[in-house]
Amino acid sequence: MKDNAPKVFLSYDHGQASLVTHIADELMNNGIDVLFDAWDLAPGEDLYRFMESSVNDPEVDYVLIISDGTYKRKADLRDGSGVSTEALILSPKVYGESKKTKFIPIAAELDENNVALMPTFVSSKLYIDFSLSSKSFDDSMEELLRRIYNEPQKRKPALGQKPDFNKKVDVSLIKLQEFSREIEHSRDLNPRHSIHSYRDDFLPEFLTVFNNWLDSSLETDDLFITQNKMLEANKLFIKTTDNIISENDSLPVSVMTSFFFNMLLATDFNSKNNRNTKNIFAELERYIIFLKVASIYLKNNQLVNLKFLLYFEYPIQSNPNYSIFYPREAFRHVEGNSLLPIVNFIEDNMNRQDFHQFIQVDLLLYYIYKIQKQHRFFWYPLFWGKWKKFNLEFPLLNGLFNIDEANRVSKLFNLEDSKQLFVSLNSLEPIHNDRNWEWFIDFPLPKLFFKMPKI
């Protein structure tokens, strides 16, 4: 047994021995040490002393009070039984407990009104239902394990900052927040409504926020100061879009291409000089949002939708596919032409999982570009220098040892089958290094992520 393992003591009536043994087995299997009289009390040993020492043992983190009708009756009547003896020991401990967290009631039985049969001394505490009347044993066990390990399904959010009441309120951002909440609340009860609300309300309102933000971008030419003002809207977009795509595979991908086409219209592509501040800021914002949507499709293994998104031809410029989202002017705008500030900015404002997905889809777009070998495709991977943080985790490529999966993935590259896919991926060379930087040696080629099968 690990020294730092949580330790629990079981208080119960022997009429529930079967359930209690099942609970004890599962606790042990999940790394929790259990003091259980059936295991730890030898014939001839003092039961009262075992109970008292177990309850008072400072190494015991939790006492599980597993109660049914018999346990409740014996504990409340104090009839001299083992249960009543435990109740005499436990009662002052429960009432005197300062943190009120050590004692966890377990309901093994409910009455006719679905009320847990609990002894008086714990009747006011929240219990975990193991009566199997409303949920399965496994669900109840997960709740107990989360309680012991302090890993609740719902956590209290971090305390935010005091609002700036003098700050100009963005009405569109408030509407965006309201639509996001409405979609989250309705996605389980009415998925169709949540999709319609996302398409008809949320996305148009995000475009309004985007355009308002662009209009205000003329106040400064600092890329990062301006991008900071879009962070809250971006977080709402990522969270809501992730929920919609992950929970509803019925969302037409054409909804997303239509949305991106409207984002593209914010830039004057017909201008002879599109290096104005507004266009530069629009480029970087579209780049971030496009990569995120692509990464959500990739994460959910929706390769058909991902391919549609990547190869969709927008009626703009000579690079109508995903290449149009590559922010050339934004990268040139950064002082010293160094891309590291943009990489760090995006990483700092994204959680680890989302950033990992960014790296994967960024590399994927580069691999597609190199395999297509067409002037209509272009992509320079920006985030690849961070890939070592994630221990070669790239699910799309990690699973290519399975030929059926490799055949499916080959379609994403517009290739015929797994054989073409492996030949093409294995022939890719490191990214062009015209400055002889040593760190380019570590560029992650596809073969790093999968095992080459025999063809």
Short mmCIF file of C-alpha atoms in Angstrom, two decimals:
data_model
loop_
_atom_site.label_atom_id
_atom_site.label_comp_id
_atom_site.label_asym_id
_atom_site.label_seq_id
_atom_site.Cartn_x
_atom_site.Cartn_y
_atom_site.Cartn_z
CA MET A 1 0.00 0.00 0.00
CA LYS A 2 1.29 3.42 -0.93
CA ASP A 3 2.21 5.61 2.02
CA ASN A 4 0.23 8.58 0.71
CA ALA A 5 -2.90 6.58 -0.12
CA PRO A 6 -6.17 7.85 1.44
CA LYS A 7 -7.41 5.66 4.28
CA VAL A 8 -11.04 4.97 5.22
CA PHE A 9 -12.91 3.08 7.93
CA LEU A 10 -16.24 1.36 7.22
CA SER A 11 -19.08 1.53 9.74
CA TYR A 12 -22.00 -0.71 8.76
CA ASP A 13 -24.51 -3.36 9.78
CA HIS A 14 -23.62 -6.90 8.81
CA GLY A 15 -26.93 -7.23 6.97
CA GLN A 16 -25.25 -5.16 4.24
CA ALA A 17 -22.05 -7.24 4.20
CA SER A 18 -22.32 -8.03 0.49
CA LEU A 19 -22.65 -4.36 -0.57
CA VAL A 20 -19.98 -3.24 1.89
CA THR A 21 -17.52 -5.87 0.64
CA HIS A 22 -18.15 -4.73 -2.93
CA ILE A 23 -17.49 -1.11 -1.93
CA ALA A 24 -14.35 -2.09 -0.01
CA ASP A 25 -13.00 -4.07 -2.98
CA GLU A 26 -13.53 -1.15 -5.37
CA LEU A 27 -11.94 1.33 -2.98
CA MET A 28 -8.83 -0.86 -2.68
CA ASN A 29 -8.71 -1.32 -6.46
CA ASN A 30 -8.73 2.46 -6.83
CA GLY A 31 -5.83 3.17 -4.49
CA ILE A 32 -7.72 3.72 -1.21
CA ASP A 33 -6.69 1.81 1.91
CA VAL A 34 -9.67 0.34 3.77
CA LEU A 35 -10.02 -0.58 7.44
CA PHE A 36 -12.64 -3.33 7.25
CA ASP A 37 -13.41 -5.66 10.15
CA ALA A 38 -13.88 -8.60 7.75
CA TRP A 39 -10.23 -8.16 6.74
CA ASP A 40 -8.51 -6.49 9.66
CA LEU A 41 -10.12 -8.03 12.75
CA ALA A 42 -8.97 -11.52 13.69
CA PRO A 43 -11.10 -13.95 15.74
CA GLY A 44 -10.72 -13.23 19.45
CA GLU A 45 -9.76 -9.57 18.99
CA ASP A 46 -11.77 -6.83 20.72
CA LEU A 47 -14.42 -5.40 18.33
CA TYR A 48 -15.05 -2.31 20.48
CA ARG A 49 -11.36 -1.46 20.64
CA PHE A 50 -11.02 -1.98 16.86
CA MET A 51 -13.92 0.40 16.19
CA GLU A 52 -12.71 3.04 18.66
CA SER A 53 -9.09 2.96 17.49
CA SER A 54 -10.13 3.08 13.85
CA VAL A 55 -12.37 6.11 14.33
CA ASN A 56 -9.73 7.92 16.40
CA ASP A 57 -6.79 6.92 14.18
CA PRO A 58 -5.27 10.19 12.83
CA GLU A 59 -4.22 8.30 9.69
CA VAL A 60 -7.87 7.57 8.84
CA ASP A 61 -8.97 10.28 6.46
CA TYR A 62 -12.63 9.34 6.15
CA VAL A 63 -15.25 7.28 7.97
CA LEU A 64 -17.91 5.83 5.68
CA ILE A 65 -21.21 5.39 7.51
CA ILE A 66 -23.09 2.83 5.40
CA SER A 67 -26.65 2.95 6.63
CA ASP A 68 -29.89 1.11 5.95
CA GLY A 69 -33.07 0.77 8.01
CA THR A 70 -31.47 -1.69 10.43
CA TYR A 71 -28.38 0.50 10.95
CA LYS A 72 -30.58 3.54 11.60
CA ARG A 73 -32.77 1.71 14.10
CA LYS A 74 -29.85 0.26 16.06
CA ALA A 75 -27.90 3.52 16.06
CA ASP A 76 -30.88 5.61 17.22
CA LEU A 77 -32.10 3.12 19.87
CA ARG A 78 -28.60 2.43 21.26
CA ASP A 79 -29.58 -1.20 21.86
CA GLY A 80 -26.12 -2.47 22.77
CA SER A 81 -25.38 -3.88 19.32
CA GLY A 82 -22.13 -3.31 17.46
CA VAL A 83 -23.79 -0.60 15.39
CA SER A 84 -25.07 1.20 18.48
CA THR A 85 -21.60 0.99 20.00
CA GLU A 86 -20.14 2.59 16.88
CA ALA A 87 -22.86 5.25 17.07
CA LEU A 88 -21.81 6.07 20.63
CA ILE A 89 -18.25 6.51 19.42
CA LEU A 90 -19.14 8.38 16.24
CA SER A 91 -21.84 10.78 17.49
CA PRO A 92 -19.61 13.17 19.46
CA LYS A 93 -17.02 13.02 16.70
CA VAL A 94 -19.57 13.98 14.05
CA TYR A 95 -21.15 16.76 16.11
CA GLY A 96 -17.76 18.08 17.18
CA GLU A 97 -16.11 17.86 13.78
CA SER A 98 -14.88 21.30 12.81
CA LYS A 99 -14.38 20.75 9.08
CA LYS A 100 -17.47 18.51 8.75
CA THR A 101 -15.84 16.52 5.97
CA LYS A 102 -14.40 13.35 7.55
CA PHE A 103 -17.68 11.48 7.91
CA ILE A 104 -19.36 10.45 4.65
CA PRO A 105 -22.87 8.96 4.89
CA ILE A 106 -23.62 6.18 2.42
CA ALA A 107 -27.30 5.39 1.81
CA ALA A 108 -27.76 1.65 1.34
CA GLU A 109 -31.56 1.95 1.58
CA LEU A 110 -34.27 4.58 1.00
CA ASP A 111 -37.76 4.71 2.53
CA GLU A 112 -41.02 4.81 0.58
CA ASN A 113 -40.55 8.56 0.04
CA ASN A 114 -37.04 8.06 -1.36
CA VAL A 115 -35.49 9.52 1.79
CA ALA A 116 -32.24 7.96 2.97
CA LEU A 117 -32.53 5.87 6.12
CA MET A 118 -29.82 7.57 8.18
CA PRO A 119 -29.21 7.69 11.93
CA THR A 120 -29.99 11.01 13.57
CA PHE A 121 -26.37 12.00 14.11
CA VAL A 122 -25.70 12.20 10.34
CA SER A 123 -29.20 12.91 9.03
CA SER A 124 -28.32 16.52 8.17
CA LYS A 125 -25.30 15.57 6.06
CA LEU A 126 -25.33 15.12 2.30
CA TYR A 127 -25.10 11.44 1.48
CA ILE A 128 -24.02 9.30 -1.48
CA ASP A 129 -26.77 7.03 -2.74
CA PHE A 130 -25.78 3.35 -3.01
CA SER A 131 -29.37 2.08 -2.82
CA LEU A 132 -29.26 1.45 -6.60
CA SER A 133 -32.75 2.96 -6.88
CA SER A 134 -31.77 5.99 -8.98
CA LYS A 135 -28.30 5.24 -10.34
CA SER A 136 -25.91 2.37 -10.88
CA PHE A 137 -23.26 1.10 -8.49
CA ASP A 138 -20.53 2.36 -10.82
CA ASP A 139 -21.99 5.89 -10.86
CA SER A 140 -22.27 5.91 -7.08
CA MET A 141 -18.72 4.60 -6.76
CA GLU A 142 -17.40 7.33 -9.05
CA GLU A 143 -19.11 9.92 -6.84
CA LEU A 144 -17.52 8.37 -3.73
CA LEU A 145 -14.06 8.22 -5.32
CA ARG A 146 -14.33 11.85 -6.41
CA ARG A 147 -15.37 12.77 -2.87
CA ILE A 148 -12.41 10.98 -1.29
CA TYR A 149 -9.89 12.28 -3.83
CA ASN A 150 -11.45 15.76 -3.79
CA GLU A 151 -12.03 15.71 -7.55
CA PRO A 152 -15.60 17.02 -7.90
CA GLN A 153 -17.28 17.03 -11.29
CA LYS A 154 -18.21 20.67 -10.79
CA ARG A 155 -15.72 23.08 -9.28
CA LYS A 156 -16.30 26.55 -7.98
CA PRO A 157 -14.86 29.00 -10.52
CA ALA A 158 -11.93 31.19 -9.62
CA LEU A 159 -12.78 34.55 -8.10
CA GLY A 160 -12.67 37.21 -10.77
CA GLN A 161 -11.80 40.90 -10.63
CA LYS A 162 -14.06 43.70 -9.55
CA PRO A 163 -15.85 45.08 -12.63
CA ASP A 164 -14.63 48.34 -14.06
CA PHE A 165 -17.87 50.31 -13.90
CA ASN A 166 -16.32 53.15 -15.86
CA LYS A 167 -15.42 50.87 -18.72
CA LYS A 168 -17.40 51.22 -21.91
CA VAL A 169 -19.76 48.26 -22.18
CA ASP A 170 -19.72 46.27 -25.41
CA VAL A 171 -23.39 45.44 -25.89
CA SER A 172 -22.58 42.83 -28.54
CA LEU A 173 -20.21 41.01 -26.16
CA ILE A 174 -22.98 40.88 -23.54
CA LYS A 175 -25.34 39.41 -26.12
CA LEU A 176 -22.66 36.91 -27.11
CA GLN A 177 -22.37 35.80 -23.48
CA GLU A 178 -26.15 35.39 -23.24
CA PHE A 179 -26.31 33.32 -26.42
CA SER A 180 -23.43 31.15 -25.19
CA ARG A 181 -25.23 30.45 -21.89
CA GLU A 182 -28.48 29.67 -23.69
CA ILE A 183 -26.73 27.20 -26.00
CA GLU A 184 -24.99 25.49 -23.08
CA HIS A 185 -28.26 25.11 -21.16
CA SER A 186 -30.22 23.75 -24.13
CA ARG A 187 -27.65 21.41 -25.73
CA ASP A 188 -28.72 18.36 -23.68
CA LEU A 189 -32.46 19.06 -23.54
CA ASN A 190 -32.87 20.28 -27.10
CA PRO A 191 -29.79 19.75 -29.30
CA ARG A 192 -31.55 20.95 -32.44
CA HIS A 193 -32.41 24.26 -30.78
CA SER A 194 -28.82 24.71 -29.62
CA ILE A 195 -27.54 24.20 -33.21
CA HIS A 196 -30.03 26.72 -34.58
CA SER A 197 -29.17 29.22 -31.87
CA TYR A 198 -25.47 28.77 -32.57
CA ARG A 199 -25.97 29.30 -36.32
CA ASP A 200 -28.60 32.06 -36.23
CA ASP A 201 -27.66 33.97 -33.07
CA PHE A 202 -24.19 33.22 -31.74
CA LEU A 203 -22.13 33.30 -34.95
CA PRO A 204 -23.71 36.51 -36.34
CA GLU A 205 -23.20 38.20 -32.96
CA PHE A 206 -19.57 37.10 -32.88
CA LEU A 207 -19.11 38.67 -36.31
CA THR A 208 -20.60 41.88 -34.93
CA VAL A 209 -18.09 41.82 -32.07
CA PHE A 210 -15.32 41.08 -34.57
CA ASN A 211 -16.25 44.00 -36.82
CA ASN A 212 -16.67 46.39 -33.89
CA TRP A 213 -13.25 45.33 -32.66
CA LEU A 214 -11.72 45.95 -36.09
CA ASP A 215 -13.25 49.43 -36.23
CA SER A 216 -11.64 50.26 -32.89
CA SER A 217 -8.28 48.76 -33.91
CA LEU A 218 -7.25 52.01 -35.57
CA GLU A 219 -6.61 53.46 -32.10
CA THR A 220 -3.22 51.68 -31.94
CA ASP A 221 -0.90 49.75 -34.23
CA ASP A 222 0.27 47.42 -31.44
CA LEU A 223 -0.77 43.93 -32.50
CA PHE A 224 -0.86 42.44 -29.01
CA ILE A 225 -2.62 45.31 -27.23
CA THR A 226 -5.35 45.13 -29.85
CA GLN A 227 -5.55 41.32 -29.76
CA ASN A 228 -5.98 41.41 -25.97
CA LYS A 229 -9.27 43.24 -26.48
CA MET A 230 -10.62 40.23 -28.39
CA LEU A 231 -9.58 37.60 -25.85
CA GLU A 232 -12.87 37.36 -23.97
CA ALA A 233 -14.90 36.99 -27.17
CA ASN A 234 -12.41 34.38 -28.45
CA LYS A 235 -12.72 32.32 -25.27
CA LEU A 236 -16.51 32.37 -25.62
CA PHE A 237 -16.21 31.35 -29.26
CA ILE A 238 -13.83 28.47 -28.53
CA LYS A 239 -15.89 27.17 -25.60
CA THR A 240 -19.24 27.39 -27.41
CA THR A 241 -17.99 26.01 -30.72
CA ASP A 242 -16.23 23.15 -28.95
CA ASN A 243 -19.45 22.26 -27.14
CA ILE A 244 -21.51 22.39 -30.34
CA ILE A 245 -19.14 20.36 -32.53
CA SER A 246 -18.28 17.84 -29.80
CA GLU A 247 -21.88 17.23 -28.76
CA ASN A 248 -23.58 17.53 -32.17
CA ASP A 249 -22.08 15.83 -35.20
CA SER A 250 -25.17 17.04 -37.10
CA LEU A 251 -23.91 20.62 -37.36
CA PRO A 252 -23.39 21.20 -41.11
CA VAL A 253 -19.79 22.17 -41.76
CA SER A 254 -21.14 24.63 -44.32
CA VAL A 255 -22.23 26.74 -41.35
CA MET A 256 -18.55 27.18 -40.47
CA THR A 257 -17.38 27.90 -44.02
CA SER A 258 -20.11 30.53 -44.35
CA PHE A 259 -18.97 32.05 -41.08
CA PHE A 260 -15.34 32.18 -42.23
CA PHE A 261 -16.33 33.69 -45.56
CA ASN A 262 -17.98 36.55 -43.64
CA MET A 263 -14.82 36.96 -41.58
CA LEU A 264 -12.79 37.13 -44.78
CA LEU A 265 -15.01 39.90 -46.13
CA ALA A 266 -13.71 42.14 -43.34
CA THR A 267 -10.45 42.45 -45.30
CA ASP A 268 -10.12 44.43 -48.49
CA PHE A 269 -8.47 41.83 -50.73
CA ASN A 270 -8.87 44.00 -53.78
CA SER A 271 -6.74 46.79 -52.36
CA LYS A 272 -3.31 47.21 -53.95
CA ASN A 273 -1.87 47.62 -50.50
CA ASN A 274 -3.60 45.45 -47.93
CA ARG A 275 -0.98 46.05 -45.27
CA ASN A 276 -3.13 48.53 -43.37
CA THR A 277 -3.59 48.05 -39.64
CA LYS A 278 -7.16 46.82 -39.86
CA ASN A 279 -6.30 44.07 -42.36
CA ILE A 280 -3.30 42.94 -40.32
CA PHE A 281 -5.36 42.57 -37.12
CA ALA A 282 -8.12 40.79 -39.04
CA GLU A 283 -5.57 38.30 -40.42
CA LEU A 284 -4.28 37.23 -37.02
CA GLU A 285 -7.75 36.93 -35.53
CA ARG A 286 -9.00 34.78 -38.43
CA TYR A 287 -5.86 32.64 -38.17
CA ILE A 288 -6.49 31.90 -34.48
CA ILE A 289 -10.19 31.16 -34.96
CA PHE A 290 -9.65 29.01 -38.06
CA LEU A 291 -6.97 26.90 -36.38
CA LYS A 292 -9.20 26.40 -33.37
CA VAL A 293 -12.20 25.23 -35.40
CA ALA A 294 -9.98 22.89 -37.41
CA SER A 295 -8.47 21.53 -34.19
CA ILE A 296 -11.94 20.86 -32.74
CA TYR A 297 -12.87 18.79 -35.80
CA LEU A 298 -9.52 16.98 -35.51
CA LYS A 299 -9.98 16.32 -31.79
CA ASN A 300 -13.41 14.79 -32.43
CA ASN A 301 -12.07 12.70 -35.34
CA GLN A 302 -14.59 14.30 -37.73
CA LEU A 303 -12.27 13.95 -40.70
CA VAL A 304 -14.93 14.38 -43.38
CA ASN A 305 -15.95 17.74 -41.92
CA LEU A 306 -12.32 18.70 -41.41
CA LYS A 307 -11.51 17.95 -45.05
CA PHE A 308 -14.48 20.00 -46.21
CA LEU A 309 -13.30 22.92 -44.08
CA LEU A 310 -9.69 22.72 -45.32
CA TYR A 311 -10.39 22.29 -49.01
CA PHE A 312 -13.38 24.60 -49.30
CA GLU A 313 -12.75 27.16 -52.02
CA TYR A 314 -13.65 30.70 -51.04
CA PRO A 315 -14.30 32.99 -54.04
CA ILE A 316 -11.46 35.29 -53.03
CA GLN A 317 -7.90 35.67 -54.33
CA SER A 318 -5.77 32.95 -55.90
CA ASN A 319 -5.45 30.80 -52.76
CA PRO A 320 -9.08 29.90 -52.04
CA ASN A 321 -8.47 26.96 -49.66
CA TYR A 322 -7.17 27.03 -46.09
CA SER A 323 -4.02 28.84 -47.28
CA ILE A 324 -6.00 32.06 -47.25
CA PHE A 325 -6.01 31.97 -43.44
CA TYR A 326 -2.23 32.09 -43.23
CA PRO A 327 -1.48 35.59 -41.79
CA ARG A 328 1.49 36.70 -43.89
CA GLU A 329 1.04 40.41 -43.26
CA ALA A 330 0.50 39.96 -39.53
CA PHE A 331 3.76 38.03 -39.26
CA ARG A 332 5.62 40.71 -41.21
CA HIS A 333 4.15 43.33 -38.90
CA VAL A 334 5.81 41.87 -35.78
CA GLU A 335 8.94 43.78 -34.82
CA GLY A 336 12.10 42.10 -36.09
CA ASN A 337 10.09 39.58 -38.13
CA SER A 338 10.32 37.19 -35.17
CA LEU A 339 7.35 34.85 -34.87
CA LEU A 340 8.15 33.85 -31.28
CA PRO A 341 6.15 36.73 -29.71
CA ILE A 342 3.01 35.55 -31.53
CA VAL A 343 3.63 31.93 -30.49
CA ASN A 344 4.09 32.95 -26.85
CA PHE A 345 1.08 35.27 -26.92
CA ILE A 346 -1.22 32.51 -28.20
CA GLU A 347 0.23 29.91 -25.80
CA ASP A 348 -0.12 32.23 -22.81
CA ASN A 349 -3.79 32.83 -23.55
CA MET A 350 -4.80 29.23 -24.10
CA ASN A 351 -5.07 26.17 -21.87
CA ARG A 352 -2.61 23.32 -22.37
CA GLN A 353 -5.07 21.01 -24.13
CA ASP A 354 -6.17 23.66 -26.63
CA PHE A 355 -2.57 24.61 -27.35
CA HIS A 356 -1.67 20.97 -27.96
CA GLN A 357 -4.48 20.79 -30.52
CA PHE A 358 -3.14 23.95 -32.15
CA ILE A 359 0.26 22.32 -32.61
CA GLN A 360 -1.30 19.21 -34.16
CA VAL A 361 -3.48 21.01 -36.69
CA ASP A 362 -0.68 23.48 -37.51
CA LEU A 363 1.63 20.57 -38.39
CA LEU A 364 -1.16 18.78 -40.26
CA LEU A 365 -1.74 21.79 -42.54
CA TYR A 366 1.99 21.91 -43.30
CA TYR A 367 2.07 18.18 -44.13
CA ILE A 368 -0.92 18.58 -46.47
CA TYR A 369 0.72 21.59 -48.13
CA LYS A 370 3.95 19.67 -48.78
CA ILE A 371 2.16 16.57 -50.07
CA GLN A 372 -0.17 18.52 -52.37
CA LYS A 373 2.78 20.28 -54.05
CA GLN A 374 0.48 22.83 -55.63
CA HIS A 375 0.95 26.57 -55.73
CA ARG A 376 -2.62 26.95 -54.47
CA PHE A 377 -1.56 25.50 -51.12
CA PHE A 378 0.75 27.15 -48.61
CA TRP A 379 1.30 26.81 -44.88
CA TYR A 380 4.30 27.49 -42.67
CA PRO A 381 3.94 25.79 -39.26
CA LEU A 382 4.30 28.31 -36.47
CA PHE A 383 3.95 26.18 -33.34
CA TRP A 384 6.09 23.14 -34.14
CA GLY A 385 8.93 24.27 -31.87
CA LYS A 386 6.67 23.51 -28.87
CA TRP A 387 5.78 19.92 -29.84
CA LYS A 388 8.27 18.28 -27.41
CA LYS A 389 6.09 19.36 -24.50
CA PHE A 390 3.50 16.75 -25.44
CA ASN A 391 5.46 13.47 -25.66
CA LEU A 392 4.72 12.71 -29.32
CA GLU A 393 0.96 12.72 -28.73
CA PHE A 394 -0.67 13.15 -32.14
CA PRO A 395 -3.74 10.84 -32.20
CA LEU A 396 -4.36 11.21 -35.94
CA LEU A 397 -0.89 9.86 -36.74
CA ASN A 398 -0.42 7.69 -33.65
CA GLY A 399 -3.18 5.37 -34.89
CA LEU A 400 -1.89 4.81 -38.41
CA PHE A 401 -0.56 1.35 -37.56
CA ASN A 402 -4.18 0.30 -38.21
CA ILE A 403 -4.55 -0.03 -42.00
CA ASP A 404 -8.29 0.76 -41.99
CA GLU A 405 -7.62 3.95 -40.05
CA ALA A 406 -4.72 4.80 -42.37
CA ASN A 407 -7.01 4.38 -45.40
CA ARG A 408 -9.50 6.74 -43.80
CA VAL A 409 -6.84 9.34 -42.98
CA SER A 410 -5.44 9.15 -46.53
CA LYS A 411 -8.60 10.86 -47.81
CA LEU A 412 -7.75 13.90 -45.72
CA PHE A 413 -4.58 14.26 -47.81
CA ASN A 414 -6.47 13.64 -51.10
CA LEU A 415 -4.61 10.34 -51.49
CA GLU A 416 -5.98 7.01 -52.69
CA ASP A 417 -5.07 4.67 -49.85
CA SER A 418 -2.79 3.90 -46.92
CA LYS A 419 0.10 2.92 -49.20
CA GLN A 420 0.16 6.34 -50.84
CA LEU A 421 -0.22 7.95 -47.44
CA PHE A 422 2.78 6.20 -45.89
CA VAL A 423 4.97 6.80 -48.93
CA SER A 424 4.02 10.50 -48.98
CA LEU A 425 4.40 11.09 -45.25
CA ASN A 426 7.66 9.18 -45.08
CA SER A 427 9.12 11.22 -47.95
CA LEU A 428 8.58 14.60 -46.28
CA GLU A 429 11.74 16.50 -45.45
CA PRO A 430 12.38 18.90 -42.55
CA ILE A 431 11.15 22.43 -42.97
CA HIS A 432 13.41 24.59 -45.15
CA ASN A 433 16.17 26.13 -43.05
CA ASP A 434 17.80 28.90 -45.04
CA ARG A 435 19.53 30.35 -41.96
CA ASN A 436 21.20 27.11 -40.76
CA TRP A 437 19.54 27.26 -37.34
CA GLU A 438 20.51 24.15 -35.35
CA TRP A 439 17.13 23.85 -33.65
CA PHE A 440 15.53 23.12 -37.02
CA ILE A 441 17.06 19.65 -36.72
CA ASP A 442 14.26 18.80 -34.28
CA PHE A 443 11.47 19.51 -36.75
CA PRO A 444 8.83 16.79 -36.19
CA LEU A 445 8.42 14.78 -39.36
CA PRO A 446 5.31 12.54 -39.55
CA LYS A 447 7.29 9.30 -39.11
CA LEU A 448 8.04 10.35 -35.53
CA PHE A 449 4.39 9.85 -34.66
CA PHE A 450 3.55 6.45 -36.16
CA LYS A 451 4.92 2.98 -36.75
CA MET A 452 5.48 2.12 -40.37
CA PRO A 453 3.60 -1.08 -41.24
CA LYS A 454 4.75 -3.48 -43.92
CA ILE A 455 3.17 -2.67 -47.27
#
